[in-house]
Coordinates of C-alpha atoms in Angstrom, one line a residue:
X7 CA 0.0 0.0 0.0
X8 CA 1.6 3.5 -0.6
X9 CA 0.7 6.8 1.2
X10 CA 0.8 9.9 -0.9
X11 CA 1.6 12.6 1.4
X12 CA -0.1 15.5 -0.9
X13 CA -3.9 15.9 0.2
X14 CA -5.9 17.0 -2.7
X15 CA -9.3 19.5 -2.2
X16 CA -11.8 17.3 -4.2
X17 CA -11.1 13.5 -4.7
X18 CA -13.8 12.3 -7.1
X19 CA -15.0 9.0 -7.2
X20 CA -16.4 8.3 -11.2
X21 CA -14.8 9.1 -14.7
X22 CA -18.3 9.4 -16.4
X23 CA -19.4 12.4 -18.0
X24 CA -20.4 14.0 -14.5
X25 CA -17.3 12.6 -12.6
X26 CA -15.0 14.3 -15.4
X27 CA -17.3 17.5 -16.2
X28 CA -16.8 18.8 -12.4
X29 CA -12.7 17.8 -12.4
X30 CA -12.6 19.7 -15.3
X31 CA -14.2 22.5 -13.7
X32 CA -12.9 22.7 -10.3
X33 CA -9.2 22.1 -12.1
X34 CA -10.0 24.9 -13.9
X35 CA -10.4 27.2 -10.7
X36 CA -7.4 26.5 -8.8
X37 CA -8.1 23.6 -7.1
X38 CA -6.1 20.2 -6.8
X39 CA -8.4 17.0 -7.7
X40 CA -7.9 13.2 -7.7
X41 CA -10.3 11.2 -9.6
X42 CA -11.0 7.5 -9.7
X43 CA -13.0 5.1 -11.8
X44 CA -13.3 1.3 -11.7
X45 CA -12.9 1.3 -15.3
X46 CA -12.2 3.1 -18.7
X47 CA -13.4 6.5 -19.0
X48 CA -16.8 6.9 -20.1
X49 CA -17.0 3.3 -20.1
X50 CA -20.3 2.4 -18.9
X51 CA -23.5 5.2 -18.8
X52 CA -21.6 8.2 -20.8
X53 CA -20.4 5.9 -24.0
X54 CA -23.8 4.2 -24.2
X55 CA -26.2 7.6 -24.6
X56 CA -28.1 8.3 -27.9
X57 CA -25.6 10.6 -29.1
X58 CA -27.4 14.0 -28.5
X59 CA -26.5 17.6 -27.2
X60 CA -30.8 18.1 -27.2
X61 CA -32.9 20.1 -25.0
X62 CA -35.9 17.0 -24.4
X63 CA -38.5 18.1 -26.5
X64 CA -40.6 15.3 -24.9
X65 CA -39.9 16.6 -21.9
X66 CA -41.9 19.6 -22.4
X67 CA -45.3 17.0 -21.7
X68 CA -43.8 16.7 -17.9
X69 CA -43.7 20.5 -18.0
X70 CA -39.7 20.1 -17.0
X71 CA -39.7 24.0 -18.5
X72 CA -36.2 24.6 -16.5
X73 CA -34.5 21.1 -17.3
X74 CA -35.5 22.4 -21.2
X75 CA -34.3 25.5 -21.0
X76 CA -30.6 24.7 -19.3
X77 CA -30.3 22.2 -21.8
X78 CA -31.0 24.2 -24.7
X79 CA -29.0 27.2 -23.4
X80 CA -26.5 24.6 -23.2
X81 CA -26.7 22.8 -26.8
X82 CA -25.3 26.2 -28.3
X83 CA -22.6 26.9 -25.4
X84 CA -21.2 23.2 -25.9
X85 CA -21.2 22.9 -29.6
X86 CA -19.0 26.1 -29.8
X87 CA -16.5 24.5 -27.4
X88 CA -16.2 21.0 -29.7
X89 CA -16.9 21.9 -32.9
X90 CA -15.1 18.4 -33.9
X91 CA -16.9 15.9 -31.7
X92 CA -20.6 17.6 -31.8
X93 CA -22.2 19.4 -34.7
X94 CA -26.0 20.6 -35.4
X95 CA -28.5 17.8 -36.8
X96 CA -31.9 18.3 -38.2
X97 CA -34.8 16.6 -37.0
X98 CA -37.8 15.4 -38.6
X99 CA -41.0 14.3 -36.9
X100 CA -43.6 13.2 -39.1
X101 CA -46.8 13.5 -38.1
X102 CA -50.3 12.1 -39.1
X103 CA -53.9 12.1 -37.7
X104 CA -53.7 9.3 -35.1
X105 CA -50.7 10.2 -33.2
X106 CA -51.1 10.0 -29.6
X107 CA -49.6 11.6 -25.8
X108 CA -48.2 8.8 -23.3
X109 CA -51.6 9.0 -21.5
X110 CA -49.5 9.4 -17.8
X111 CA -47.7 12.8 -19.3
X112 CA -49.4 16.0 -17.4
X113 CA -49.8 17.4 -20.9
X114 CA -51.8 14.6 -21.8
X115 CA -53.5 15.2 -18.5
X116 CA -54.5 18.5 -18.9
X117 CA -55.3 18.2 -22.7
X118 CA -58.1 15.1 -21.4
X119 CA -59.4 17.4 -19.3
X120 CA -59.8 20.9 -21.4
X121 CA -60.7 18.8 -24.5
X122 CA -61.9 15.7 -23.6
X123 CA -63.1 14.6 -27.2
X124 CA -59.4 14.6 -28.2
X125 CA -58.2 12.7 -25.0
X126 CA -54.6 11.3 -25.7
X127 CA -54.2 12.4 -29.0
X128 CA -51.5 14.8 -30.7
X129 CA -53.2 17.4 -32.7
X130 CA -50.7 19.1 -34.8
X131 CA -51.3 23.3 -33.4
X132 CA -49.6 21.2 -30.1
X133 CA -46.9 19.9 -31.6
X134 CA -46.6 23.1 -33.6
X135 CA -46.8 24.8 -30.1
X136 CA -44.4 22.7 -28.1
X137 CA -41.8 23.0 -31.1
X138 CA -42.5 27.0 -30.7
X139 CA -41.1 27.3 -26.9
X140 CA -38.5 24.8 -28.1
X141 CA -37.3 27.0 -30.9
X142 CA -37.5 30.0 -28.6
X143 CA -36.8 29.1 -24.5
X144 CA -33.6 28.6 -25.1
X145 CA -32.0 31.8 -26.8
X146 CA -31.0 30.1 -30.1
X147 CA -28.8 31.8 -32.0
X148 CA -26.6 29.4 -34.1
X149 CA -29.3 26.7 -35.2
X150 CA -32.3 27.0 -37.1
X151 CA -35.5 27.1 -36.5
X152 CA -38.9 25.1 -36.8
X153 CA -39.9 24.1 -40.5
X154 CA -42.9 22.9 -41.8
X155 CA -42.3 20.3 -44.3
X156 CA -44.7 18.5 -47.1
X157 CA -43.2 14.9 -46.5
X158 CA -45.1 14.2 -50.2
X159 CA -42.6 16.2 -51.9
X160 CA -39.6 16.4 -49.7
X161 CA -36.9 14.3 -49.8
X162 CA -37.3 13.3 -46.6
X163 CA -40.6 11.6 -47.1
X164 CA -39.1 9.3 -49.7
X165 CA -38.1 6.5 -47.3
X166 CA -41.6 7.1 -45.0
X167 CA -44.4 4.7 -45.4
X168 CA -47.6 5.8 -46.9
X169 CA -50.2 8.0 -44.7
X170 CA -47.0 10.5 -43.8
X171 CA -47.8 13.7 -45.5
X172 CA -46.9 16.3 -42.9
X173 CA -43.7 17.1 -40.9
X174 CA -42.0 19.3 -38.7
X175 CA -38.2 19.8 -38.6
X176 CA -36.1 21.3 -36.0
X177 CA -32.9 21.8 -34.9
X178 CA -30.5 20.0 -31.9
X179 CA -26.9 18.1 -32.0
X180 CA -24.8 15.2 -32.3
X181 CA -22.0 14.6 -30.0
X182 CA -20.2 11.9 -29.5
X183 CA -20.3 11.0 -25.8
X184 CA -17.1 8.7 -25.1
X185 CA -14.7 11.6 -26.7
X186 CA -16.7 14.2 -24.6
X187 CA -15.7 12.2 -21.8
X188 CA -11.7 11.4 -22.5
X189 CA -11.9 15.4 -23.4
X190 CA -12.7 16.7 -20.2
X191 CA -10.3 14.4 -18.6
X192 CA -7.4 15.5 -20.7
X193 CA -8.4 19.0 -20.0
X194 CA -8.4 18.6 -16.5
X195 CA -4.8 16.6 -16.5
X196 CA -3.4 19.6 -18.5
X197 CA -4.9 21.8 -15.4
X198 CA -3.1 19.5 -13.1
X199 CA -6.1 17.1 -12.0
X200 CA -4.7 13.5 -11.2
X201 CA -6.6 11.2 -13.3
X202 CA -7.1 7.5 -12.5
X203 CA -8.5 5.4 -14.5
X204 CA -9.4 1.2 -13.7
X205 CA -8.6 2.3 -10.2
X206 CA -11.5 1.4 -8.1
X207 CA -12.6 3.0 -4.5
X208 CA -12.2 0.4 -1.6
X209 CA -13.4 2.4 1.0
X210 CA -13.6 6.1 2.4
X211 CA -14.3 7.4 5.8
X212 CA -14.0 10.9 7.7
X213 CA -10.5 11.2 9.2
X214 CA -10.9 14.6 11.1
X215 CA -12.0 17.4 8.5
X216 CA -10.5 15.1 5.6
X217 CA -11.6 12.3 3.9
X218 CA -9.4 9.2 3.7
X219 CA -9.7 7.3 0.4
X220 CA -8.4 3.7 -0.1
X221 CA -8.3 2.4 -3.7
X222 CA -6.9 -0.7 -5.2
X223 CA -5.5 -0.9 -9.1
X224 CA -8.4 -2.8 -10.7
X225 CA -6.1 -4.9 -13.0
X226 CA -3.3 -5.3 -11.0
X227 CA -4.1 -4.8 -7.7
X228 CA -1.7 -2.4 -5.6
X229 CA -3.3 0.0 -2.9
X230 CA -3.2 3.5 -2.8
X231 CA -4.3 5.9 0.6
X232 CA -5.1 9.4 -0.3
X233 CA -6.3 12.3 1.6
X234 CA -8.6 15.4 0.2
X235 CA -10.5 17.9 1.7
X236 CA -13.7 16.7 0.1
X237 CA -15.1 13.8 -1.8
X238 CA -17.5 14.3 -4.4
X239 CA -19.6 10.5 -5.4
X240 CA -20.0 10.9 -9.5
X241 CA -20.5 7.5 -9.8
X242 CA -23.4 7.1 -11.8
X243 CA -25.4 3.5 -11.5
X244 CA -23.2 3.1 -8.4
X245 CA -23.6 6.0 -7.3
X246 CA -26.1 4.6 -4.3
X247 CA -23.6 1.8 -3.5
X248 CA -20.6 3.8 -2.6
X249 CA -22.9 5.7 -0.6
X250 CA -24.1 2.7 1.2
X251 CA -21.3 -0.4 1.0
X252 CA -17.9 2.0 0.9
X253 CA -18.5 5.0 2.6
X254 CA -21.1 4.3 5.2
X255 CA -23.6 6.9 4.6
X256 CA -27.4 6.2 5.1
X257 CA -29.8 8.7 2.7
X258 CA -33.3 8.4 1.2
X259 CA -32.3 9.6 -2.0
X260 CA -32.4 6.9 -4.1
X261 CA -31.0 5.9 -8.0
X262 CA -33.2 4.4 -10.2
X263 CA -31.7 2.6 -12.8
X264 CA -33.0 2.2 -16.3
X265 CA -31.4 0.5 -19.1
X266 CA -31.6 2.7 -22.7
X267 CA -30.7 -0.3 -25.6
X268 CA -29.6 1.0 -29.5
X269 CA -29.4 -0.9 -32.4
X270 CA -27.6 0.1 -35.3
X271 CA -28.1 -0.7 -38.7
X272 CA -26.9 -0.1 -42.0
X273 CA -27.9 3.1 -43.7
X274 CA -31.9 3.3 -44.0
X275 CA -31.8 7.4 -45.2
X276 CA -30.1 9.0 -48.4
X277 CA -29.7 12.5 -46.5
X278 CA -28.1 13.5 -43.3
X279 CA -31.1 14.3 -41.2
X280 CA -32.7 12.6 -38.3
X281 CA -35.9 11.3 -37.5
X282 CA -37.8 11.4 -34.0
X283 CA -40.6 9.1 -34.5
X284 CA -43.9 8.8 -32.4
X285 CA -45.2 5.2 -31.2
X286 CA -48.9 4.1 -30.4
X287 CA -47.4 3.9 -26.9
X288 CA -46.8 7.7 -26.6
X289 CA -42.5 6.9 -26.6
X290 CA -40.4 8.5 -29.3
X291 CA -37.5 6.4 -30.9
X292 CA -34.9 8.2 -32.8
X293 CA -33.5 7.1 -36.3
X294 CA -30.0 8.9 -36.7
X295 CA -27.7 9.3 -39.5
X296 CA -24.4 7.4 -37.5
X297 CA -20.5 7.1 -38.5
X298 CA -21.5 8.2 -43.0
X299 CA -22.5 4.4 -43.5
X300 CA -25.4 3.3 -40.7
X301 CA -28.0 4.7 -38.6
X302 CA -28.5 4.7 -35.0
X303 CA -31.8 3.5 -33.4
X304 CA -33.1 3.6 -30.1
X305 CA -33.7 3.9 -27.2
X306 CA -35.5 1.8 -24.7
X307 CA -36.6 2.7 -21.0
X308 CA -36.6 -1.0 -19.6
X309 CA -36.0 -1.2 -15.6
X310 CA -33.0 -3.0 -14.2
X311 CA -31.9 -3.4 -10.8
X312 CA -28.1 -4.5 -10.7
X313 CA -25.2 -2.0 -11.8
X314 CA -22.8 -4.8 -11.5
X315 CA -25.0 -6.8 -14.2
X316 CA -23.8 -5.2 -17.8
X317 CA -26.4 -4.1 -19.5
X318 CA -27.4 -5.9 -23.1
X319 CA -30.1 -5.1 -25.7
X320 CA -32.4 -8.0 -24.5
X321 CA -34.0 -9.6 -27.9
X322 CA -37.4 -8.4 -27.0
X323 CA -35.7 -4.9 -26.9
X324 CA -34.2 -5.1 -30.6
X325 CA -37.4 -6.3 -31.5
X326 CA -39.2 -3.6 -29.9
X327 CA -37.1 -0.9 -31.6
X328 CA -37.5 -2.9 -35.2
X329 CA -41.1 -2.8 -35.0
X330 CA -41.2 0.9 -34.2
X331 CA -39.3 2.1 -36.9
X332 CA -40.9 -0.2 -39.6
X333 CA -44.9 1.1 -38.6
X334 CA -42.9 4.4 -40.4
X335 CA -40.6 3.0 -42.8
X336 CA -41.4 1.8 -46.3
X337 CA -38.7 -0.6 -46.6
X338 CA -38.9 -2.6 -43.4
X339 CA -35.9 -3.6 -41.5
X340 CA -34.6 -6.9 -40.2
X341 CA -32.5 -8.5 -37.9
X342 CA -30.4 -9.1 -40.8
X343 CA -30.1 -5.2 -41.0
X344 CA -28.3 -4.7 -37.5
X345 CA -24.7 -4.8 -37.6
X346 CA -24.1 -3.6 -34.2
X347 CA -26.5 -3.0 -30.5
X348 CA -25.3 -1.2 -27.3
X349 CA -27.3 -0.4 -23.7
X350 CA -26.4 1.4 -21.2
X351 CA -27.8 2.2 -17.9
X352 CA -28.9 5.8 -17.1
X353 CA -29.2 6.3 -13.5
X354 CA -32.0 8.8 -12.9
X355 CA -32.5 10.3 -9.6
X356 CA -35.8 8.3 -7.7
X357 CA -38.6 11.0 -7.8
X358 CA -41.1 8.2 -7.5
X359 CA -43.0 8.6 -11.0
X360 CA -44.8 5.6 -12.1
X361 CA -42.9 4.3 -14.9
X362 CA -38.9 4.4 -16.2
X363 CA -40.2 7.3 -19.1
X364 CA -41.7 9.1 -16.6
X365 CA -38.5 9.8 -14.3
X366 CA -36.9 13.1 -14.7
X367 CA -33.8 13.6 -16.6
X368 CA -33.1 16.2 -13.9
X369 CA -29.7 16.2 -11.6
X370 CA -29.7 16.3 -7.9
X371 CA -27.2 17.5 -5.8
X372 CA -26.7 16.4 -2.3
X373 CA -24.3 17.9 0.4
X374 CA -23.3 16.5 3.5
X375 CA -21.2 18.6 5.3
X376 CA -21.6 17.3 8.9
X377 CA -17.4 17.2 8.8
X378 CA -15.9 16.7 5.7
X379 CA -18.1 17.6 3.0
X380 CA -19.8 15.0 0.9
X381 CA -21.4 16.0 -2.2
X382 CA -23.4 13.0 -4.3
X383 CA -24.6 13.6 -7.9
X384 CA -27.8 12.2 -8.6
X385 CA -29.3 11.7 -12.1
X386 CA -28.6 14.1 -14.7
X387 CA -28.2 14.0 -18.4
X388 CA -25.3 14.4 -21.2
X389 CA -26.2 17.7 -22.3
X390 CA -26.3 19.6 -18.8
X391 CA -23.0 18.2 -17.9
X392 CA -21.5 21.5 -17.6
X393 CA -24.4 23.0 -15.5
X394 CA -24.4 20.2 -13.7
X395 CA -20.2 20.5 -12.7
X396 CA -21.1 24.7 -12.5
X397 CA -23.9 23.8 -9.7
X398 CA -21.5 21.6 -8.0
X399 CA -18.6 23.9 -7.3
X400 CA -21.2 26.0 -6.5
X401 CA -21.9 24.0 -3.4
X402 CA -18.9 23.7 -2.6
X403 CA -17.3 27.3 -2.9
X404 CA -18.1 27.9 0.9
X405 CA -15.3 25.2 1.5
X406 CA -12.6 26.6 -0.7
X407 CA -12.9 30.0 -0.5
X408 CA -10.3 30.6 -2.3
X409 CA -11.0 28.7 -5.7
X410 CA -11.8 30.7 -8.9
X411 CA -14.9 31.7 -10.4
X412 CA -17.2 30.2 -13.4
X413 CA -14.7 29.5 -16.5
X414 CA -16.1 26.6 -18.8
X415 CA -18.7 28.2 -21.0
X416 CA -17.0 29.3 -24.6
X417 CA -13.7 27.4 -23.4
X418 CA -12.4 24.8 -26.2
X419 CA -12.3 21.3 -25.4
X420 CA -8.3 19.9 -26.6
X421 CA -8.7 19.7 -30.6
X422 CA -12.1 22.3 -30.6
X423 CA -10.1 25.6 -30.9
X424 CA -12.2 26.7 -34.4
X425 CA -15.0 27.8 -36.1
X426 CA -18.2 25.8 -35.2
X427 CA -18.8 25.5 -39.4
X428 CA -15.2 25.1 -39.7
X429 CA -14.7 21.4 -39.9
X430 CA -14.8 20.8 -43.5
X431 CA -12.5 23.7 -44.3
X432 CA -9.8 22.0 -41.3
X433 CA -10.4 18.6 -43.3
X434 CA -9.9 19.7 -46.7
X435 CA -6.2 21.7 -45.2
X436 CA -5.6 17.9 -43.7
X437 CA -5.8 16.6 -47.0
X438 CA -3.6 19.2 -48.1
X439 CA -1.0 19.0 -45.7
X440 CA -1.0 15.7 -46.0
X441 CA -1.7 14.1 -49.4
X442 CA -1.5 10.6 -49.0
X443 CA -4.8 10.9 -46.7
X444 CA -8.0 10.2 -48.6
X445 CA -10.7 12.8 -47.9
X446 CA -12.6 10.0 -45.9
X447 CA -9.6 9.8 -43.9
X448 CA -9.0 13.2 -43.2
X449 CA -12.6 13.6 -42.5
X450 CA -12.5 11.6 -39.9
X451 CA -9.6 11.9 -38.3
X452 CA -10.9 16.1 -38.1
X453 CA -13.8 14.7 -36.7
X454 CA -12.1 12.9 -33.8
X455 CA -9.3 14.7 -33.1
X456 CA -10.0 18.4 -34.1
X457 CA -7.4 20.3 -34.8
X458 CA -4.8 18.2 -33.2
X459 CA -5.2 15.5 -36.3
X460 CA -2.2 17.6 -37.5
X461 CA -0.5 16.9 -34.2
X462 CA -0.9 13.3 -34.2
X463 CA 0.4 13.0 -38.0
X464 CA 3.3 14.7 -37.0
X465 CA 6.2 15.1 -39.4
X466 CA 4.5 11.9 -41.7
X467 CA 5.2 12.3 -45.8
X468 CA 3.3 9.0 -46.3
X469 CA 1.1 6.4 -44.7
X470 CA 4.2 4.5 -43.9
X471 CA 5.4 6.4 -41.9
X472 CA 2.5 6.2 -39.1
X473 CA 3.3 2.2 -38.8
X474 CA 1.3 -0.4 -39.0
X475 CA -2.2 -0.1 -40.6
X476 CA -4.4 -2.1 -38.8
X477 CA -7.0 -1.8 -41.1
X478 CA -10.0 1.2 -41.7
X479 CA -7.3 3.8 -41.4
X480 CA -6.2 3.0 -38.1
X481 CA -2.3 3.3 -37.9
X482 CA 0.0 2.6 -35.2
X483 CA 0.7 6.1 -34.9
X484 CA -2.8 6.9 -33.8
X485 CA -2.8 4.0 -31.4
X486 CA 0.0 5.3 -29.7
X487 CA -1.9 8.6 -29.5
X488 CA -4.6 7.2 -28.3
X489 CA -2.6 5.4 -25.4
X490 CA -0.2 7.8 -24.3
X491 CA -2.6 10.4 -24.5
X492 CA -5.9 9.3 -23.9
X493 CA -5.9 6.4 -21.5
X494 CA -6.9 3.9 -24.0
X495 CA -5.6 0.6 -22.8
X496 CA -7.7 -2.5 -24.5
X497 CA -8.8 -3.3 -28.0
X498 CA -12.6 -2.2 -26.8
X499 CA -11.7 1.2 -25.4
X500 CA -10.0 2.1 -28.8
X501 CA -12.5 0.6 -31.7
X502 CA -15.6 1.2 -29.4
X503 CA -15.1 4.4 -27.4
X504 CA -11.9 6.8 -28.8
X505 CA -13.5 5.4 -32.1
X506 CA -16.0 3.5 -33.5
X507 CA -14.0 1.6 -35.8
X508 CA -15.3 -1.8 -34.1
X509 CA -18.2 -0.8 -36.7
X510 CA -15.5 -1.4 -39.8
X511 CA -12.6 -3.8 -38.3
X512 CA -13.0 -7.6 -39.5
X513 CA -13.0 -9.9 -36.3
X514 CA -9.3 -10.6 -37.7
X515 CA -8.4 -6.9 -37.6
X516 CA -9.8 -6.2 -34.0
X517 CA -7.6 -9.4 -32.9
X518 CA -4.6 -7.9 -34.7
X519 CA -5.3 -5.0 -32.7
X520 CA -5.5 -6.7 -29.7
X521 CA -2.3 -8.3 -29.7
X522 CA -0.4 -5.9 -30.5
X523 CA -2.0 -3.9 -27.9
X524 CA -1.1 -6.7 -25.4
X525 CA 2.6 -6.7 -25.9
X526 CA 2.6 -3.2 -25.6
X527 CA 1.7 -3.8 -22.0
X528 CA -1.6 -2.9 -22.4
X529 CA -4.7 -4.8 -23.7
X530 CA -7.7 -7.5 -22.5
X531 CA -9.7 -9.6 -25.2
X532 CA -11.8 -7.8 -27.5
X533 CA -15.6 -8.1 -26.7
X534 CA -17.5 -7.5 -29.6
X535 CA -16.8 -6.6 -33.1
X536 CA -19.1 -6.4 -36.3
X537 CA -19.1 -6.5 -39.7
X538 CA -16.3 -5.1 -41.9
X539 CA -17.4 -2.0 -44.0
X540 CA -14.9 0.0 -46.6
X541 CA -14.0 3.6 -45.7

């Protein structure tokens, strides 16, 4: 066991998206921070989201009005900040007679009540209306508003069944969730933040007015002892068992844990636009344009009660989602379509509502500072990560008087320093720089790396000189980046999180990968690959 004699201010116990956002931020204001997860980065809730920077539009039938407007305030605020990993999206909701509320909502509710003859059903002036404060509680400024569209006529209609005339389209982003992750760790490391990944919290107790953290290497299994001066409990779906089995601490706030499962196919749309589609059980399912070649389906609400159980797309859940999409599509889709499913769990804070869709998205914040404070993170959602790490420090600026102010909003992520409708201009000066890329190639590597592509490519006249090419423009060089730089230590972390070339790697490749990952001293077994696709 080893005894580091430093004592940090804020020891946080998570490296999800929450765990990561508030190192970040309290880095970034002076402070010294340890953080701890059992795992890889991002590697369970925060790599397994639907992909979106989005302000909830559903969640405007709870009448979550504030949880909309932070997140739409936010979608703006972030995209400017990672230009490379998030960019806007436009979404199209078709819409026909018959569509129909989740009966439970309070909008549904209230509509029963004020119109009873159209009790559960979604007349279009609402929809028109909901997309209205959308469009407009936020402060937009960058994306576009609400269009009306004649699905008869527009391109967009051409893959729609029959009986979809009408649309609406409107505005929110892509990001993608496992860089966000690794980025705001890297940020906070370059602000002086300890960062430990696959390092998992034994125990912590009060020791006087500092907390006294024991964690063990998960792989290899040395002990470390730390001391800080608070200990912050970002860890998600586990959040209520550190609480309970390694710190001690009895609360009634409770985590509620609901699996979300995707599906990804091969590409269903000839544009780059996104669908949000309606079911007759009042859920929407998205259909997203994913990686150029596939499309992104889901999710699912389904209750689960283990974290420690990993969470799989069940095969009533991939059914589920194909039978939704195909009461809109014209072409119908098969299992033989997927290539590829994920699930995650989203831990939602326990506010009691009857059903898994019905539990806010909200965060809740919890301080306990009988002696060394405690703050917990309950619930909380991708797009209000920054918020969320804001509202923390808040509560805990009365404890470190001396940390900085607010700092995050407009600040670049590490690659995001340009333009937010830059990236095809820094992917066509890639492909001049460096001519041996192909355009795909450049594209992509601008897309996951920003503008430090160029500093990963280095001094390179010609794809030989990166090393190995293990296949879908994946070189040694990048793999090194990708270790040295952004904690990636197995075959998964690289093809499934840092990228998503799992999606184009034969089985072969991804065991290539894996060994040489192994004898590099790093590496465990690949877990699942699909299909190879060209690039």
């Amino acid at each position: 066991m080893t005894d580091r004699n430093t004592i940090s201010d804020l020891f946080i116990i998570g490296g999800g998206i929450n765990g990561c956002g508030i190192a970040r931020d309290a880095a970034g204001r002076g402070l010294s921070v340890t953080l701890a997860e059992q795992g890889d980065l991002g590697g369970a809730t925060s790599s397994a989201s639907t992909k979106l920077f989005h302000g909830g539009l559903r969640y405007l039938e709870y009448f979550e009005f504030r949880l909309v407007r932070e997140a739409l305030q936010e979608r703006e605020t972030l995209l400017r900040a990672m230009p490379h990993i998030s960019w806007p999206m436009r979404f199209v909701l078709p819409w026909q007679a018959g569509m129909r509320f989740d009966a439970q909502t309070p909008a549904a509710r209230l509509l029963g009540r004020v119109m009873p003859w159209a009790r559960g059903r979604r007349p279009a002036w609402m929809i028109r209306l909901g997309l209205f404060l959308y469009d407009h509680l936020g402060g937009r400024k960058i994306l576009p508003g609400t269009a009306t569209l004649d699905l008869s006529r527009a391109p967009e209609g051409a893959p729609l069944a029959d009986g979809f005339a009408r649309g609406f389209e409107y505005s929110d982003c892509w990001v993608d969730d496992a860089r966000l992750v690794v980025l705001n760790a890297r940020d906070a490391q370059a602000r002086g933040a300890r960062i430990l990944p696959r390092t998992r919290v034994i125990s912590a107790r009060r020791a006087g007015d500092l907390w006294q953290v024991e964690t063990e290497d998960s792989e290899t299994g040395p002990r470390e002892t730390h001391m800080a001066r608070a200990l912050v409990n970002a860890a998600g779906p586990w959040a209520g068992t550190v609480l309970q089995d390694r710190l001690g601490v009895q609360t009634p706030d409770r985590v509620r844990l609901v699996r979300g499962s995707h599906i990804v196919t091969r590409r269903l749309f000839d544009h780059d636009k996104a669908y949000i589609l309606q079911g007759p059980d009042g859920r929407v399912v998205f259909a997203l344009p994913y990686e150029n070649d596939f499309t992104l389906i889901g999710t699912t609400d389904a209750e689960q009660a283990d974290p420690d159980q990993p969470p799989r797309c069940s095969l009533a859940e991939r059914r589920y989602l194909l039978e939704f999409v195909n009461r809109y599509l014209r072409q119908p889709v098969s299992d033989d379509d997927v290539v590829w499913s994920f699930a995650g769990l989203r831990p939602l804070y326990d506010d009691g509502a009857a059903s898994a869709s019905a539990a806010t998205r909200d965060y809740v914040l919890r301080l306990d500072a009988d002696g060394a404070p405690l703050l917990s993170v309950f619930g909380g959602k991708i797009t209000t990560y920054r918020r969320l790490a804001q509202s923390a420090l808040a509560r805990l600026a009365p404890h470190f008087p001396g940390a900085g102010g607010d700092w995050t909003a407009g600040v670049p992520l590490p690659g995001g320093d340009f333009p937010v409708d830059g990236q095809a201009a820094l992917a066509a000066d890639l492909y001049t720089r460096y001519p041996f890329l192909s355009a795909a190639w450049a594209d992509r590597l601008v897309r996951t790396y920003g503008t430090e592509a160029a500093d990963l490519l280095g001094r390179a006249r010609s794809a030989a000189d990166l090393g190995r090419d293990f296949g879908a423009t994946l070189t040694e060089a990048e793999l090194r980046w990708l270790m040295r730089r952004e904690y990636a230590r197995t075959a998964d972390d690289v093809l499934w999180r840092r990228t998503k070339l799992g999606l184009r790697l034969s089985r072969s490749q991804a065991m290539a990968l894996d060994a040489w990952m192994t004898a590099q001293g790093a590496g465990a077994p690949v877990q699942h690959v699909a299909g190879q696709v060209a690039i």
